[in-house]
XYZ file of C-alpha atoms in Angstrom:
603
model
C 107.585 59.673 91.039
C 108.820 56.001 90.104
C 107.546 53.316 87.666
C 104.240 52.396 89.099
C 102.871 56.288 88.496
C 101.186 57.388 85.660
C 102.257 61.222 85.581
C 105.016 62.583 86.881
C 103.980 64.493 89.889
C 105.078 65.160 93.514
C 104.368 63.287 96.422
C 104.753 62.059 100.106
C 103.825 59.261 102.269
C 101.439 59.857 104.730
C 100.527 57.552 107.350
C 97.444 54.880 106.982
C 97.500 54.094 110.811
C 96.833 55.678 113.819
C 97.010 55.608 117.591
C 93.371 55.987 117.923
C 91.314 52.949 118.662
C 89.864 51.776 115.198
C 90.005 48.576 113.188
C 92.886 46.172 112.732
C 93.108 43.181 109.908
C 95.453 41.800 107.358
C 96.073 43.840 103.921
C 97.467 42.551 101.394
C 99.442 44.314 99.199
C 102.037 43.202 96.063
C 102.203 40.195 97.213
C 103.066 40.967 101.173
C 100.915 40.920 104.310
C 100.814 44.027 106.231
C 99.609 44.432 110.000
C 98.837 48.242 111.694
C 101.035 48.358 114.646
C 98.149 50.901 115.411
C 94.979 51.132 114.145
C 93.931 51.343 109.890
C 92.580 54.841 109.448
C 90.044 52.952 106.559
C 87.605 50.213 107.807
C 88.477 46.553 105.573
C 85.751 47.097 103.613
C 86.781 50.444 102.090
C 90.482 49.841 102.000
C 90.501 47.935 98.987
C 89.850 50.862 96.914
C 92.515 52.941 98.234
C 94.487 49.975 96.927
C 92.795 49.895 93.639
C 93.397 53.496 93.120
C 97.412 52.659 93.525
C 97.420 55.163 96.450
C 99.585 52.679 98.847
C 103.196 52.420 98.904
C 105.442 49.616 101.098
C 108.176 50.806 103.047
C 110.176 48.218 105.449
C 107.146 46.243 107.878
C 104.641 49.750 106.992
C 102.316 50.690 104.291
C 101.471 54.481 103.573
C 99.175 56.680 101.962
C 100.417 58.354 98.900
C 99.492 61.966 99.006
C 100.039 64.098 95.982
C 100.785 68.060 96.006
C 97.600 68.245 93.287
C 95.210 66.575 96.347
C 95.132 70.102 97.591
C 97.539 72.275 95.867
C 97.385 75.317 98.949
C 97.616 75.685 102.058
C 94.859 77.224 104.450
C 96.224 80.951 106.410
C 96.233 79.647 110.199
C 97.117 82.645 112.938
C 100.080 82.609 112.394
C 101.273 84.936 109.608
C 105.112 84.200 109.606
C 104.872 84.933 105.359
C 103.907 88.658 106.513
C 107.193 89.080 108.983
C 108.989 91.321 105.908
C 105.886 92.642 103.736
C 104.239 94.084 107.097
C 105.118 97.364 106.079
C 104.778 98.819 102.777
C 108.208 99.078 100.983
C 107.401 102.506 98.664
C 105.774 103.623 101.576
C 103.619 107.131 100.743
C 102.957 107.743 104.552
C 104.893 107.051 108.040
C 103.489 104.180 109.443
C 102.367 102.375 105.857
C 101.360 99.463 105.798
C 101.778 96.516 103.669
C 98.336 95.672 101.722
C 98.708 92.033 101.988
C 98.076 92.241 105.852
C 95.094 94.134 105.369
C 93.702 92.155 102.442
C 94.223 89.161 105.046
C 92.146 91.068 107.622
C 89.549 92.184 105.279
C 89.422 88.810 103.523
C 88.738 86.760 106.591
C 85.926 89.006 108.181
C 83.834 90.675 105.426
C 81.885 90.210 102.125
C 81.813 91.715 99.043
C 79.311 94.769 99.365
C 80.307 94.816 103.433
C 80.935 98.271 104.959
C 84.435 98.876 105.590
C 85.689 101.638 108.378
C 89.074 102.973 109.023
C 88.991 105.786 111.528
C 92.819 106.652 110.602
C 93.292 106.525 107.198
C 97.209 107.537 106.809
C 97.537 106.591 103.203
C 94.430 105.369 102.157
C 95.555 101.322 102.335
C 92.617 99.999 103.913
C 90.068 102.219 101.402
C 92.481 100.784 98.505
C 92.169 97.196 99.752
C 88.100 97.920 100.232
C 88.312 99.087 96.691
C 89.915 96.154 95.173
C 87.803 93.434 96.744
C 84.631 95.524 96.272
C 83.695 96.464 99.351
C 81.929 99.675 100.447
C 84.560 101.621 102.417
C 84.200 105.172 104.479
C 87.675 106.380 105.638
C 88.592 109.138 107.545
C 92.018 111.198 109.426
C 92.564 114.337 111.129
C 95.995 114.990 109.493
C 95.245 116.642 105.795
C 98.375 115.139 104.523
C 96.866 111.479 105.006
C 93.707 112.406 102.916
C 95.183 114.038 100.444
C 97.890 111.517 99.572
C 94.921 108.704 100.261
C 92.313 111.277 97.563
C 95.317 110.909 95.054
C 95.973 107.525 95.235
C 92.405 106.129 95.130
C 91.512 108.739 92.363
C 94.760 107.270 90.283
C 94.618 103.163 90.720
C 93.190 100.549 89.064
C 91.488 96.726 89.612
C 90.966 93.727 88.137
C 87.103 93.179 87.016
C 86.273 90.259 89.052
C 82.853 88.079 87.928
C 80.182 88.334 89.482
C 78.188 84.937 91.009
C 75.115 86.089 90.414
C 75.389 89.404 88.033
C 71.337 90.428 88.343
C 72.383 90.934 92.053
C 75.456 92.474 92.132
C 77.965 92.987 94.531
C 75.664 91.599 97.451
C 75.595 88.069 95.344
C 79.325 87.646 95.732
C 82.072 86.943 93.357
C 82.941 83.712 91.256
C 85.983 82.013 92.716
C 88.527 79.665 91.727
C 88.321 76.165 93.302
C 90.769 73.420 93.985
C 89.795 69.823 94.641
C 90.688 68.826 98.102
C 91.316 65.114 98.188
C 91.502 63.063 101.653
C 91.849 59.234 102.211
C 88.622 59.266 103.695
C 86.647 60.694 100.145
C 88.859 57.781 98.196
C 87.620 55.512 100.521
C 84.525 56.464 100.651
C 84.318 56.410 96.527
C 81.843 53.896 94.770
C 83.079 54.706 92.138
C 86.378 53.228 91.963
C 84.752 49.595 92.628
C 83.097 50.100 89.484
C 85.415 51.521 87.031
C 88.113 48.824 88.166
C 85.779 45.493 87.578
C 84.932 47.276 84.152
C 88.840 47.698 83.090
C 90.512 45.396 85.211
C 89.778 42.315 83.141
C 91.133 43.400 79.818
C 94.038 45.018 82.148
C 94.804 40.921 83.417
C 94.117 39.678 79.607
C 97.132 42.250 78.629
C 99.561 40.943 81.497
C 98.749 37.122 80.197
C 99.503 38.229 76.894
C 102.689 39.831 77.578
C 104.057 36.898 80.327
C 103.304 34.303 77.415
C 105.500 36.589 74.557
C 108.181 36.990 77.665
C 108.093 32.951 78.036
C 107.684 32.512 73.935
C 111.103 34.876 73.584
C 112.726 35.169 77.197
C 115.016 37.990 77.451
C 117.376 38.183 80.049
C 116.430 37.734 84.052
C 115.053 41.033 85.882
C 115.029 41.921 89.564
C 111.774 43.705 90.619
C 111.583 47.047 91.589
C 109.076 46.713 94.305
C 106.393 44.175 96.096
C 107.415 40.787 97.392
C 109.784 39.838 94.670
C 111.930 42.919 95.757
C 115.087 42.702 94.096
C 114.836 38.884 93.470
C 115.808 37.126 89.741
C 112.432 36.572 88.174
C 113.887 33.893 84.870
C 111.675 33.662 81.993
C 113.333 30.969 80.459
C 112.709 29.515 83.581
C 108.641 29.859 82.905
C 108.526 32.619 85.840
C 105.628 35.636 84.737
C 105.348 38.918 85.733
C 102.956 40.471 88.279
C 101.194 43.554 87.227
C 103.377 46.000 89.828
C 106.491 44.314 88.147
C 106.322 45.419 84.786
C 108.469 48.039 84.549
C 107.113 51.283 83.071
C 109.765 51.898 80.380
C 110.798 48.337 78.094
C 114.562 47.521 78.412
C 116.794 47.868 75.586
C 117.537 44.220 75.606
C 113.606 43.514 75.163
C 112.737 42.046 71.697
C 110.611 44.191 69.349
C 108.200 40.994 69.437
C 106.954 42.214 73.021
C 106.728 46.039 72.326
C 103.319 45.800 70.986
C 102.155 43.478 74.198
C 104.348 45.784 76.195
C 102.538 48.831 74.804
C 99.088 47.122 75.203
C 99.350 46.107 78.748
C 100.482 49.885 79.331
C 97.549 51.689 77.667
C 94.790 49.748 79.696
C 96.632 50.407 82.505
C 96.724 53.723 81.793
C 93.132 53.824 80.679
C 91.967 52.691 83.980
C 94.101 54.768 86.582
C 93.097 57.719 84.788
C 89.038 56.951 84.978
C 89.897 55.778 88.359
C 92.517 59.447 88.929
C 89.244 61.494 87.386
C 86.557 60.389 89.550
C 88.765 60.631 92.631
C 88.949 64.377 91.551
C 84.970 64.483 90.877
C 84.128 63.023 93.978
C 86.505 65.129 96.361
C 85.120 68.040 98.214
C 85.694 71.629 96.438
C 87.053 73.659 98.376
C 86.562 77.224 97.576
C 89.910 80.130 97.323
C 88.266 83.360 98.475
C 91.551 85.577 98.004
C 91.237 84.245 94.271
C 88.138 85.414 92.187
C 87.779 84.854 88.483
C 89.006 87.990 86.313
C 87.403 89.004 83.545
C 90.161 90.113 81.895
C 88.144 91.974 79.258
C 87.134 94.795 81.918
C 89.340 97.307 84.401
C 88.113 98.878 87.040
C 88.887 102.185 88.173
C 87.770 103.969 91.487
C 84.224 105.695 90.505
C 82.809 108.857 92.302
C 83.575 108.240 96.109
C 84.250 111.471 97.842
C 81.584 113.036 100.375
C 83.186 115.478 102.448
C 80.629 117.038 105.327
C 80.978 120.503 105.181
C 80.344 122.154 108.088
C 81.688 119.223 110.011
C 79.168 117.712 112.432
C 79.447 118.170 116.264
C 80.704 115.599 117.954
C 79.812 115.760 122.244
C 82.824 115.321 124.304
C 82.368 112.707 127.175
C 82.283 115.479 129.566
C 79.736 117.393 127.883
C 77.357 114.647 128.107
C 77.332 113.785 131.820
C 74.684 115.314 134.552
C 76.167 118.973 135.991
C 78.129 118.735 138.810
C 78.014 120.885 142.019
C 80.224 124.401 141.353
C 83.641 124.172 143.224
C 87.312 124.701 142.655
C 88.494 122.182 140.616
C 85.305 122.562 138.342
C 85.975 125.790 137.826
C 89.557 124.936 136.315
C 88.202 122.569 133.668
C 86.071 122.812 130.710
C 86.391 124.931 128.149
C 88.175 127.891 129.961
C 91.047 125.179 130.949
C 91.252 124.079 126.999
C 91.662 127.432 126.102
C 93.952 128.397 128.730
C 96.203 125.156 127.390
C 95.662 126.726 123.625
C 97.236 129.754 124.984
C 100.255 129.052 126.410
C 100.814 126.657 123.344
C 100.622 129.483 121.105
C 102.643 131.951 122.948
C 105.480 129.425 123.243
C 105.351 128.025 119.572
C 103.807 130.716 117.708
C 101.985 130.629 113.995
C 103.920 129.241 111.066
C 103.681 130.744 107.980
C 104.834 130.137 104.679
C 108.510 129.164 104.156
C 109.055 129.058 107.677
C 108.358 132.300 108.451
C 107.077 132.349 112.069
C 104.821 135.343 113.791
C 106.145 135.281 117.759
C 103.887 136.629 120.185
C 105.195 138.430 123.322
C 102.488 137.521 126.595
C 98.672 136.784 125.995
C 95.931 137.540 129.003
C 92.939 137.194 129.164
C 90.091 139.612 128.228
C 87.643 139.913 130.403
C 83.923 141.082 129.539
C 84.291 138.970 126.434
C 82.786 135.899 125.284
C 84.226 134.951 121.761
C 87.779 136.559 121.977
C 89.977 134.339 124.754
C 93.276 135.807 124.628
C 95.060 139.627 124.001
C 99.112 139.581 123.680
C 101.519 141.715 120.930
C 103.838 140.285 118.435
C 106.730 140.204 119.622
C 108.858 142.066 116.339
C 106.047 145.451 116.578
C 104.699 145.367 119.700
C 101.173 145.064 117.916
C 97.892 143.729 119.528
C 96.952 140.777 118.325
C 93.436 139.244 119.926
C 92.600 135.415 119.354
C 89.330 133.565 119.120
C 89.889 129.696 119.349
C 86.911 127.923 117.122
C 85.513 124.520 119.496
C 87.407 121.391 120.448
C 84.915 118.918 118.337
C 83.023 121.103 115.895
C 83.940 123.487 113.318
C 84.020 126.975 113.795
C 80.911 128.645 112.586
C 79.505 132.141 110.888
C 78.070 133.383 114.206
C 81.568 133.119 116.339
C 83.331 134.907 113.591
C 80.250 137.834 113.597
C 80.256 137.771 117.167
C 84.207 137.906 117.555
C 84.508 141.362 115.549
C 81.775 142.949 117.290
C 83.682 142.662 120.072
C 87.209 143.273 118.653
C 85.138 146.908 117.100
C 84.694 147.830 121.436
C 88.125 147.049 121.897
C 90.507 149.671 122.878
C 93.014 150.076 121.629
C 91.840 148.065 119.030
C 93.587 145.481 117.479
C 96.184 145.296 114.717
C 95.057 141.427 113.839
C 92.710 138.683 114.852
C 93.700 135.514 114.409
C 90.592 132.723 114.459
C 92.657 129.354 115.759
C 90.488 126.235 114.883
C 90.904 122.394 113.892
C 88.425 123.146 111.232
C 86.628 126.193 109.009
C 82.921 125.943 108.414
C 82.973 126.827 104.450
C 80.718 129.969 105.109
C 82.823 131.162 108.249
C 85.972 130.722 106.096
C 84.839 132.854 103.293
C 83.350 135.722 106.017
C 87.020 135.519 107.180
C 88.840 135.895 104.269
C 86.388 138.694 102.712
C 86.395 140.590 105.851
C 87.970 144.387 105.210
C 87.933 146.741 107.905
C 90.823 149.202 107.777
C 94.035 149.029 110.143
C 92.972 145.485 110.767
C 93.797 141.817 109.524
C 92.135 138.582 109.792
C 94.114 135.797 109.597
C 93.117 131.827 109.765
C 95.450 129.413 111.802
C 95.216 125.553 111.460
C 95.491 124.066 114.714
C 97.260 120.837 115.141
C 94.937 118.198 115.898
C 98.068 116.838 118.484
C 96.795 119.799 120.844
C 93.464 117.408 121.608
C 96.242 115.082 123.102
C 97.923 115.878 126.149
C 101.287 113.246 125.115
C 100.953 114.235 121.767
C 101.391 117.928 122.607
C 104.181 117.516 125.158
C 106.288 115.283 123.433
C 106.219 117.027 120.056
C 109.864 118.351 119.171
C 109.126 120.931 116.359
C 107.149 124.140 116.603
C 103.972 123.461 114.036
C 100.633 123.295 117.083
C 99.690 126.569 114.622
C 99.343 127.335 110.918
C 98.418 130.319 108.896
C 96.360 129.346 106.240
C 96.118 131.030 102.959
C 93.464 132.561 101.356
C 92.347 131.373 97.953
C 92.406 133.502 94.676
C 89.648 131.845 92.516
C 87.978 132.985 88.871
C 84.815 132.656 87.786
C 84.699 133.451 85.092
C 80.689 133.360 82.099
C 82.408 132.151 78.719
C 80.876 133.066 75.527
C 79.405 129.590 74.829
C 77.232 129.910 78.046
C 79.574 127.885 80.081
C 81.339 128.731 83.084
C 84.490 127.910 83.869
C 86.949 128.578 87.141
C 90.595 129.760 87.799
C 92.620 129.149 90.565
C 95.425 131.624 91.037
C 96.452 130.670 93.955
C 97.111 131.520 97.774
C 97.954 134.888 99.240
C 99.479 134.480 101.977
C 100.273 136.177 105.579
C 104.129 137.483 106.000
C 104.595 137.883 109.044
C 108.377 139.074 108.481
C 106.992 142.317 106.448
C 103.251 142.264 107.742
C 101.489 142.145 104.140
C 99.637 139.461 102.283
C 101.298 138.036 99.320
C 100.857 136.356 96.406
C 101.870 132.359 96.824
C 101.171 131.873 93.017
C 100.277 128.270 91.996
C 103.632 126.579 92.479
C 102.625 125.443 95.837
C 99.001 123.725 94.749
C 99.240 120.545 95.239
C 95.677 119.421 94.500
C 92.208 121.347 93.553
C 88.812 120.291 93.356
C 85.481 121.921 91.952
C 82.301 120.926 93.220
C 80.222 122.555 90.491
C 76.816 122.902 91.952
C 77.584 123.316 95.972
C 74.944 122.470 97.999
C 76.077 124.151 101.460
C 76.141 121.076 103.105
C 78.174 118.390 101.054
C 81.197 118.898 98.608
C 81.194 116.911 95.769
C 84.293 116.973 93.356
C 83.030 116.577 90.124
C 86.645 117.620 88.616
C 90.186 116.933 90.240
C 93.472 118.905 89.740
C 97.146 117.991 90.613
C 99.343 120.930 89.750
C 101.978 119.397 91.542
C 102.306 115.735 89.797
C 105.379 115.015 87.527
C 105.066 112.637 84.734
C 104.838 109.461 87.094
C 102.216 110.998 89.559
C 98.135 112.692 89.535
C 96.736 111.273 86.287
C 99.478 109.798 84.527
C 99.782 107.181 87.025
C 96.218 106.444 85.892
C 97.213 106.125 82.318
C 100.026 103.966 82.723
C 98.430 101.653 85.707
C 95.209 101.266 83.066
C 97.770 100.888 79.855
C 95.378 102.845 77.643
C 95.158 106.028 75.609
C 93.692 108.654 76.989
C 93.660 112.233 76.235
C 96.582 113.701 76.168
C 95.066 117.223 76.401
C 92.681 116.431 78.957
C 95.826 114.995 80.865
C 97.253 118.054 80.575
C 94.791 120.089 81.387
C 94.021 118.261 84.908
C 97.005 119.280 85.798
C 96.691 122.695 85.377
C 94.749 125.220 87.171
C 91.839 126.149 84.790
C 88.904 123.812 84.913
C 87.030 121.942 82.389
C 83.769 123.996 81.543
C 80.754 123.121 83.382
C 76.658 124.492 82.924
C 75.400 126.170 86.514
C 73.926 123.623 88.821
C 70.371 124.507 90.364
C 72.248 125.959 93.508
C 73.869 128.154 91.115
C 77.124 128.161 93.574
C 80.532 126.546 93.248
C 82.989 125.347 95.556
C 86.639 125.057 95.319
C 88.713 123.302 97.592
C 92.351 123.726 97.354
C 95.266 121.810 98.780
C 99.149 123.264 99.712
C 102.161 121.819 99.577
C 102.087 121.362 103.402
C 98.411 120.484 103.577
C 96.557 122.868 104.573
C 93.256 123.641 102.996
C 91.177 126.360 101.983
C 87.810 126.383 100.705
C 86.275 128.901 98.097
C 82.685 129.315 98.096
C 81.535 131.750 95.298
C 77.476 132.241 93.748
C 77.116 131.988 89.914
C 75.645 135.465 88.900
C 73.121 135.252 86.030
């Protein structure tokens, strides 16, 4: 800033012509004539209040607009986001491909609401459903990797928000937020200001009084010559002795030291009307200037904190999804037909599983020597040996887009029972375990055989996917849950989870996993059969800086130090028996997998 402003403040010129046709005339302006070598951007009526408002500064033959950075203190987000060339990936990255949350607040931002319905088919880490969260939007995520939902359960479950106020609070979200405004001040709403006419013919007259006043002390008691800082007198001797006065750009803004202390108090007078008058005149430029609203910046009330409320609805059994194929008119029966469909999926399924085998637990693997077919059969699609025993091992593969249900498991072992010989195990391969077909599974008990669940790798659904991958892990055993339930004395129950027992396929016996490898456990305490609902969350897992502490320090609060505790345990809180007197427990491993425990309350 220099003498003439009021505050001190940042600025630029900015140009008062242009090249496009408009109006042309004479301005004057401290006491020099200026001509557009263009065109004035302000018709001559209007102009004089962008002069009376001090918001034109000389410069050689040119006059400018003085812009300052409060006029409109931000900048609008055009397409091209060069501020999001580092921070497009998220640098504590919890998943892979991560990404940064300020590009998807930018996304979200810029095409939704508050109270909008937010989708992200492919969750990874649960950014886009944290983002949702934040700016209160509704938000349904999804992935086919366990992994991804897990790690996006934990850290939904675990963050908090700032409480932003509400526009309208009687209609909630759907009413918007309140949001921070800036003015945004343009030539055109100075120009087009009334105002300024107004407040400058009310102060401007005891403003001139105050300059007389002061030019007749500086002729009464002349101090020594001064040059001007600006205007036409630019640097030229202005003599008081010589009777020469002062124009009101010439004043300087601080009094030099070789100034009498007769002329402070005119000095100081002239100055405070001044003053007086640019700031009405600096006011109702800010009054009169469009608002312009900052939609990544809503108020905070900072006496609330949000936390993530009840969110999870997990459809159990998954629904069926209709491939493409499935859906189109039946063709005419011929060769290349007859090599598609389901029989060519599960001829694919095969040879992935004879050249990969199952993965178990610690890297134990169960190797198969062939698989064939079995003919006569409807629900068991392969019949091979392991390849350490020379044992028969029969598979049934579940559907490509639905889970695998209580009748293929029924129908599978009546047709293992007709085998012969008959089979050592039966392994049920599947992308996903209705609840019921799951428990049938790991409840059957029919001696010299063993029924084992294996997770297939949603990869094998694509082709490049399937090919390219480098590791063996197309096939998982699953564990099967050891749950609790247990009537306490109060009336309340309460559940245990002990853990997974697990296949080995090195010695051929199920095994305890204990808890160690629980990494998260949930208890829907009044299971419906058709939706889980955790109404309490465990991680076993979590050190001091993960599960529920992260909670506790991101909230700074005290909370319950036992309760802490005990949600990262393996007991659960006690609960009364729902109407559907049944439970289900859902438990996560430290590679993913899950397992789900259905169990009936007994009276």
């Amino acid at each position: 800033s220099d003498d003439r402003f009021l505050r001190v403040s940042i600025y630029r010129v900015d140009n008062l012509t242009s090249q496009s046709p408009g109006t042309r005339y004479d301005v004057e302006y401290e006491g020099e004539r200026f001509y557009p070598k263009g065109y004035w951007k302000t018709d001559q009526a209007f102009m004089p209040r962008v002069l009376k408002s001090k918001r034109a500064q000389s410069s050689g033959e040119n006059l400018y607009y003085v812009r300052f950075i409060e006029d409109f203190p931000v900048f609008p987000v055009t397409d091209n986001w060069d501020d999001t060339t580092i921070a497009g990936f998220a640098s504590d990255k919890q998943y892979v491909v991560e990404t940064s949350t300020k590009v998807i607040e930018r996304c979200l931002l810029m095409t939704t609401d508050p109270g909008d319905l937010v989708l992200d088919p492919t969750c990874g880490s649960g950014t886009t459903a944290f983002v949702a969260e934040k700016w209160g939007r509704r938000w349904i995520t999804c992935d086919t990797s366990r992994v991804a939902i897990t790690l996006a359960k934990q850290r939904l479950m675990t963050a908090s928000f700032d409480y932003y106020a509400l526009r309208y609070p009687h209609e909630g979200l759907k009413g918007g937020f309140d949001y921070e405004t800036v003015p945004h001040i343009t030539l055109k709403s100075i120009a087009n200001n009334p105002d300024i006419d107004a407040i400058y013919d009310d102060h401007y007259p005891r403003v001139s009084a105050a300059l007389s006043a002061l030019n007749d002390a500086l002729n009464s008691s002349p101090p020594k010559p001064i040059k001007p800082k600006q205007g036409a007198r630019k640097e030229e001797i202005v003599s008081f002795s010589s009777g020469d006065t002062l124009e009101e750009w010439e004043v300087p803004f601080s009094m030099p030291q070789d100034w009498s202390d007769t002329l402070k108090e005119p000095f100081d007078a002239f100055h405070k009307l001044r003053q007086k008058m640019q700031t009405s005149i600096d006011e109702s430029i800010a009054t009169h200037a469009d608002q312009e609203t900052l939609y990544d910046k809503p108020l905070i009330d900072k006496t609330k904190l949000r936390i993530t409320g009840p969110f999870s609805v997990e459809a159990v059994p998954a629904p069926t999804v209709l491939s493409l194929d499935e859906t189109l008119p039946a063709e005419e029966a011929d060769s290349a037909v007859a090599r598609s469909g389901e029989t060519s999926r599960q001829s694919l399924w095969r040879d992935e599983l004879l050249k990969t085998g199952v993965r178990g637990k610690g890297g134990n693997m169960m190797t198969f020597a062939e698989f064939e077919t079995l003919p006569g059969t409807k629900y068991l699609h392969a019949s091979g040996s392991v390849t350490e025993t020379g044992e028969r091992v029969v598979v049934s593969f579940g559907p490509e887009h639905a889970a695998l249900e209580q009748r293929q498991v029924e129908e599978a072992m009546n047709e293992a029972y007709h085998l012969m010989p008959k089979p050592k195990f039966i392994l049920f391969c599947a992308f996903t375990f209705d609840p019921e077909a799951a428990k049938d599974i790991d409840e059957l008990n029919v001696p010299g055989m063993t029924f084992l669940k294996v997770q297939m790798n949603t990869d094998l659904l694509t082709e490049d996917l399937r090919r390219n991958r480098s590791s063996n892990q197309s096939f998982w055993l699953m564990g099967q849950p050891e749950i609790e339930v247990r009537k306490r004395t109060d009336g309340m129950w309460e559940v245990e989870v002990h853990g997974f027992d697990y296949f080995n396929p090195r010695t051929g016996e199920i095994e305890s996993g204990g808890t160690k490898q629980i990494a998260m456990w949930s208890l829907d305490q009044d299971y419906d059969q058709r939706s889980l609902m955790p109404h309490q969350i465990f991680f076993p897992m979590a050190d001091t800086n993960g599960g529920w502490n992260r909670l506790k320090r991101t909230i700074r609060a005290e909370l319950d130090e036992d309760l802490l505790e005990q949600f990262h345990g393996t007991v659960s809180l006690p609960f009364e028996a729902g109407d559907n007197r049944r439970v289900a427990v859902k438990i996560v491993d430290d590679r993913g997998i899950e397992s789900l425990k259905i169990i009936s309350l007994e009276s």
